[in-house]
mmCIF file of C-alpha atoms in Angstrom:
data_model
loop_
_atom_site.group_PDB
_atom_site.id
_atom_site.type_symbol
_atom_site.label_atom_id
_atom_site.label_comp_id
_atom_site.label_asym_id
_atom_site.label_seq_id
_atom_site.Cartn_x
_atom_site.Cartn_y
_atom_site.Cartn_z
ATOM 1 C CA UNK P 1 -17.434 4.833 44.041
ATOM 2 C CA UNK P 2 -19.224 6.136 40.957
ATOM 3 C CA UNK P 3 -22.422 4.878 39.410
ATOM 4 C CA UNK P 4 -23.519 5.625 35.989
ATOM 5 C CA UNK P 5 -26.050 4.246 33.563
ATOM 6 C CA UNK P 6 -27.445 5.028 30.138
ATOM 7 C CA UNK P 7 -30.724 4.077 28.527
ATOM 8 C CA UNK P 8 -31.796 4.109 24.978
ATOM 9 C CA UNK P 9 -35.605 4.531 25.209
ATOM 10 C CA UNK P 10 -38.468 4.498 22.725
ATOM 11 C CA UNK P 11 -40.371 7.798 22.460
ATOM 12 C CA UNK P 12 -43.345 6.442 24.193
ATOM 13 C CA UNK P 13 -45.002 7.638 27.380
ATOM 14 C CA UNK P 14 -44.426 4.296 29.128
ATOM 15 C CA UNK P 15 -40.584 5.001 28.957
ATOM 16 C CA UNK P 16 -40.809 8.074 31.375
ATOM 17 C CA UNK P 17 -41.711 6.090 34.570
ATOM 18 C CA UNK P 18 -39.174 3.395 33.772
ATOM 19 C CA UNK P 19 -36.251 6.013 33.643
ATOM 20 C CA UNK P 20 -37.713 7.645 36.850
ATOM 21 C CA UNK P 21 -37.781 4.273 38.625
ATOM 22 C CA UNK P 22 -34.370 3.430 37.660
ATOM 23 C CA UNK P 23 -32.943 6.700 38.971
ATOM 24 C CA UNK P 24 -34.926 6.574 42.294
ATOM 25 C CA UNK P 25 -33.669 2.898 42.755
ATOM 26 C CA UNK P 26 -30.129 3.906 42.058
ATOM 27 C CA UNK P 27 -30.318 6.804 44.493
ATOM 28 C CA UNK P 28 -31.933 4.798 47.152
ATOM 29 C CA UNK P 29 -29.201 2.116 46.886
ATOM 30 C CA UNK P 30 -26.508 4.716 47.032
ATOM 31 C CA UNK P 31 -28.049 6.372 50.210
ATOM 32 C CA UNK P 32 -29.176 9.661 48.728
ATOM 33 C CA UNK P 33 -31.652 11.611 50.863
ATOM 34 C CA UNK P 34 -35.219 11.015 49.650
ATOM 35 C CA UNK P 35 -35.953 14.717 49.065
ATOM 36 C CA UNK P 36 -32.981 14.952 46.690
ATOM 37 C CA UNK P 37 -33.995 11.849 44.914
ATOM 38 C CA UNK P 38 -37.455 13.102 44.452
ATOM 39 C CA UNK P 39 -36.381 16.477 43.043
ATOM 40 C CA UNK P 40 -34.142 14.807 40.554
ATOM 41 C CA UNK P 41 -36.813 12.169 39.626
ATOM 42 C CA UNK P 42 -39.335 15.046 38.788
ATOM 43 C CA UNK P 43 -36.719 16.879 36.808
ATOM 44 C CA UNK P 44 -35.851 13.684 34.914
ATOM 45 C CA UNK P 45 -39.611 12.954 34.236
ATOM 46 C CA UNK P 46 -40.001 16.431 32.826
ATOM 47 C CA UNK P 47 -36.882 16.050 30.461
ATOM 48 C CA UNK P 48 -38.104 12.591 29.287
ATOM 49 C CA UNK P 49 -41.616 13.808 28.793
ATOM 50 C CA UNK P 50 -40.243 16.613 26.535
ATOM 51 C CA UNK P 51 -38.078 14.206 24.585
ATOM 52 C CA UNK P 52 -41.171 11.850 24.114
ATOM 53 C CA UNK P 53 -43.375 14.800 22.892
ATOM 54 C CA UNK P 54 -40.896 16.898 20.800
ATOM 55 C CA UNK P 55 -37.788 14.610 20.330
ATOM 56 C CA UNK P 56 -38.613 13.083 16.889
ATOM 57 C CA UNK P 57 -37.722 14.256 13.434
ATOM 58 C CA UNK P 58 -40.405 13.169 11.087
ATOM 59 C CA UNK P 59 -38.439 14.603 8.081
ATOM 60 C CA UNK P 60 -35.529 12.133 8.875
ATOM 61 C CA UNK P 61 -37.829 9.301 9.807
ATOM 62 C CA UNK P 62 -34.982 6.972 10.702
ATOM 63 C CA UNK P 63 -34.982 4.689 13.694
ATOM 64 C CA UNK P 64 -33.059 7.256 15.783
ATOM 65 C CA UNK P 65 -36.020 9.656 15.542
ATOM 66 C CA UNK P 66 -38.085 7.196 17.479
ATOM 67 C CA UNK P 67 -35.758 7.005 20.440
ATOM 68 C CA UNK P 68 -34.087 9.155 23.060
ATOM 69 C CA UNK P 69 -31.172 8.622 25.475
ATOM 70 C CA UNK P 70 -31.008 9.097 29.295
ATOM 71 C CA UNK P 71 -27.668 9.040 31.044
ATOM 72 C CA UNK P 72 -27.077 9.501 34.834
ATOM 73 C CA UNK P 73 -23.926 9.866 36.768
ATOM 74 C CA UNK P 74 -23.681 9.753 40.488
ATOM 75 C CA UNK P 75 -20.059 10.694 41.199
ATOM 76 C CA UNK P 76 -18.820 11.830 44.557
ATOM 77 C CA UNK P 77 -21.279 14.563 45.873
ATOM 78 C CA UNK P 78 -23.031 15.260 42.617
ATOM 79 C CA UNK P 79 -25.589 13.736 40.273
ATOM 80 C CA UNK P 80 -25.629 14.703 36.690
ATOM 81 C CA UNK P 81 -28.495 13.746 34.328
ATOM 82 C CA UNK P 82 -28.522 14.182 30.525
ATOM 83 C CA UNK P 83 -31.612 13.549 28.255
ATOM 84 C CA UNK P 84 -30.810 13.659 24.486
ATOM 85 C CA UNK P 85 -33.220 13.254 21.546
ATOM 86 C CA UNK P 86 -33.216 13.312 17.825
ATOM 87 C CA UNK P 87 -35.714 16.002 17.285
ATOM 88 C CA UNK P 88 -35.469 19.500 15.741
ATOM 89 C CA UNK P 89 -33.736 20.754 18.898
ATOM 90 C CA UNK P 90 -34.082 24.272 20.270
ATOM 91 C CA UNK P 91 -34.263 27.398 18.109
ATOM 92 C CA UNK P 92 -30.746 28.430 16.993
ATOM 93 C CA UNK P 93 -29.193 31.340 18.634
ATOM 94 C CA UNK P 94 -26.394 33.618 17.327
ATOM 95 C CA UNK P 95 -24.659 36.759 18.313
ATOM 96 C CA UNK P 96 -27.419 38.881 16.765
ATOM 97 C CA UNK P 97 -30.276 36.704 18.055
ATOM 98 C CA UNK P 98 -29.568 35.001 21.354
ATOM 99 C CA UNK P 99 -31.894 32.123 22.452
ATOM 100 C CA UNK P 100 -34.844 33.570 24.468
ATOM 101 C CA UNK P 101 -34.779 32.776 28.162
ATOM 102 C CA UNK P 102 -37.108 30.037 29.456
ATOM 103 C CA UNK P 103 -40.202 31.795 30.922
ATOM 104 C CA UNK P 104 -42.659 30.198 33.248
ATOM 105 C CA UNK P 105 -45.912 29.147 31.739
ATOM 106 C CA UNK P 106 -49.163 30.803 32.633
ATOM 107 C CA UNK P 107 -50.779 29.228 35.733
ATOM 108 C CA UNK P 108 -53.642 27.838 33.757
ATOM 109 C CA UNK P 109 -51.559 26.350 30.887
ATOM 110 C CA UNK P 110 -51.503 22.725 30.446
ATOM 111 C CA UNK P 111 -47.994 22.559 28.843
ATOM 112 C CA UNK P 112 -44.868 24.510 29.047
ATOM 113 C CA UNK P 113 -43.685 24.039 32.659
ATOM 114 C CA UNK P 114 -41.146 21.264 32.176
ATOM 115 C CA UNK P 115 -37.872 23.291 31.507
ATOM 116 C CA UNK P 116 -38.844 25.725 34.305
ATOM 117 C CA UNK P 117 -39.427 22.926 36.743
ATOM 118 C CA UNK P 118 -36.052 21.422 35.852
ATOM 119 C CA UNK P 119 -34.410 24.825 36.515
ATOM 120 C CA UNK P 120 -36.173 25.150 39.875
ATOM 121 C CA UNK P 121 -35.213 21.563 41.030
ATOM 122 C CA UNK P 122 -31.722 21.277 39.853
ATOM 123 C CA UNK P 123 -28.527 23.301 40.842
ATOM 124 C CA UNK P 124 -27.200 23.668 37.319
ATOM 125 C CA UNK P 125 -28.952 23.323 34.021
ATOM 126 C CA UNK P 126 -27.668 23.350 30.483
ATOM 127 C CA UNK P 127 -30.218 23.286 27.521
ATOM 128 C CA UNK P 128 -28.850 23.133 24.041
ATOM 129 C CA UNK P 129 -28.624 21.254 20.727
ATOM 130 C CA UNK P 130 -26.458 18.233 19.908
ATOM 131 C CA UNK P 131 -23.595 19.071 17.542
ATOM 132 C CA UNK P 132 -23.840 17.832 14.053
ATOM 133 C CA UNK P 133 -26.812 15.483 13.706
ATOM 134 C CA UNK P 134 -29.223 17.715 15.566
ATOM 135 C CA UNK P 135 -31.534 17.098 18.460
ATOM 136 C CA UNK P 136 -32.000 18.614 21.858
ATOM 137 C CA UNK P 137 -29.798 17.938 24.967
ATOM 138 C CA UNK P 138 -31.045 18.865 28.538
ATOM 139 C CA UNK P 139 -28.531 18.211 31.194
ATOM 140 C CA UNK P 140 -28.680 19.120 34.874
ATOM 141 C CA UNK P 141 -27.028 18.383 38.095
ATOM 142 C CA UNK P 142 -27.578 18.589 41.863
ATOM 143 C CA UNK P 143 -25.386 18.401 44.830
ATOM 144 C CA UNK P 144 -26.275 15.188 46.768
ATOM 145 C CA UNK P 145 -27.245 14.989 50.364
ATOM 146 C CA UNK P 146 -27.366 11.621 52.199
ATOM 147 C CA UNK P 147 -30.021 9.950 54.239
ATOM 148 C CA UNK P 148 -29.703 10.297 57.897
ATOM 149 C CA UNK P 149 -27.771 7.423 59.338
ATOM 150 C CA UNK P 150 -26.802 5.965 55.922
ATOM 151 C CA UNK P 151 -23.187 5.753 54.969
ATOM 152 C CA UNK P 152 -23.067 6.939 51.443
ATOM 153 C CA UNK P 153 -21.917 4.287 49.072
ATOM 154 C CA UNK P 154 -20.335 6.978 47.018
ATOM 155 C CA UNK P 155 -17.598 7.648 49.636
ATOM 156 C CA UNK P 156 -16.551 3.895 49.635
#
């Protein structure tokens, strides 16, 4: 069995725990190991917080600039999560100017740790821009482990 869901959320701080709780509840129901659920929920929280903080485009000002989308797929042995916003996106890269790598923030910095945390907690991470309309897309996945003694719903 596969489970997927998608949320269209307002760019408000209160939306971050909502997405996190839905992910944790889905994984708990599916029988996913709590440590894996925790890692993915922290990564999701960081991606959502980035969308809330950076994901609007004041120049466009349309209703889409005040929202972002979270989609989660639990399919077989893997969970894939995507967070997409309508902001300015990441700096463009080209053959002559590749996108700079994500570097860890200084230990005393208050911001700048989100993307590094996502990379540490997930197995595969893709960070880029939406084609066409603009906006950032952060997607990541992780191989799932199952709670001891729980028959995974995914195998049904």
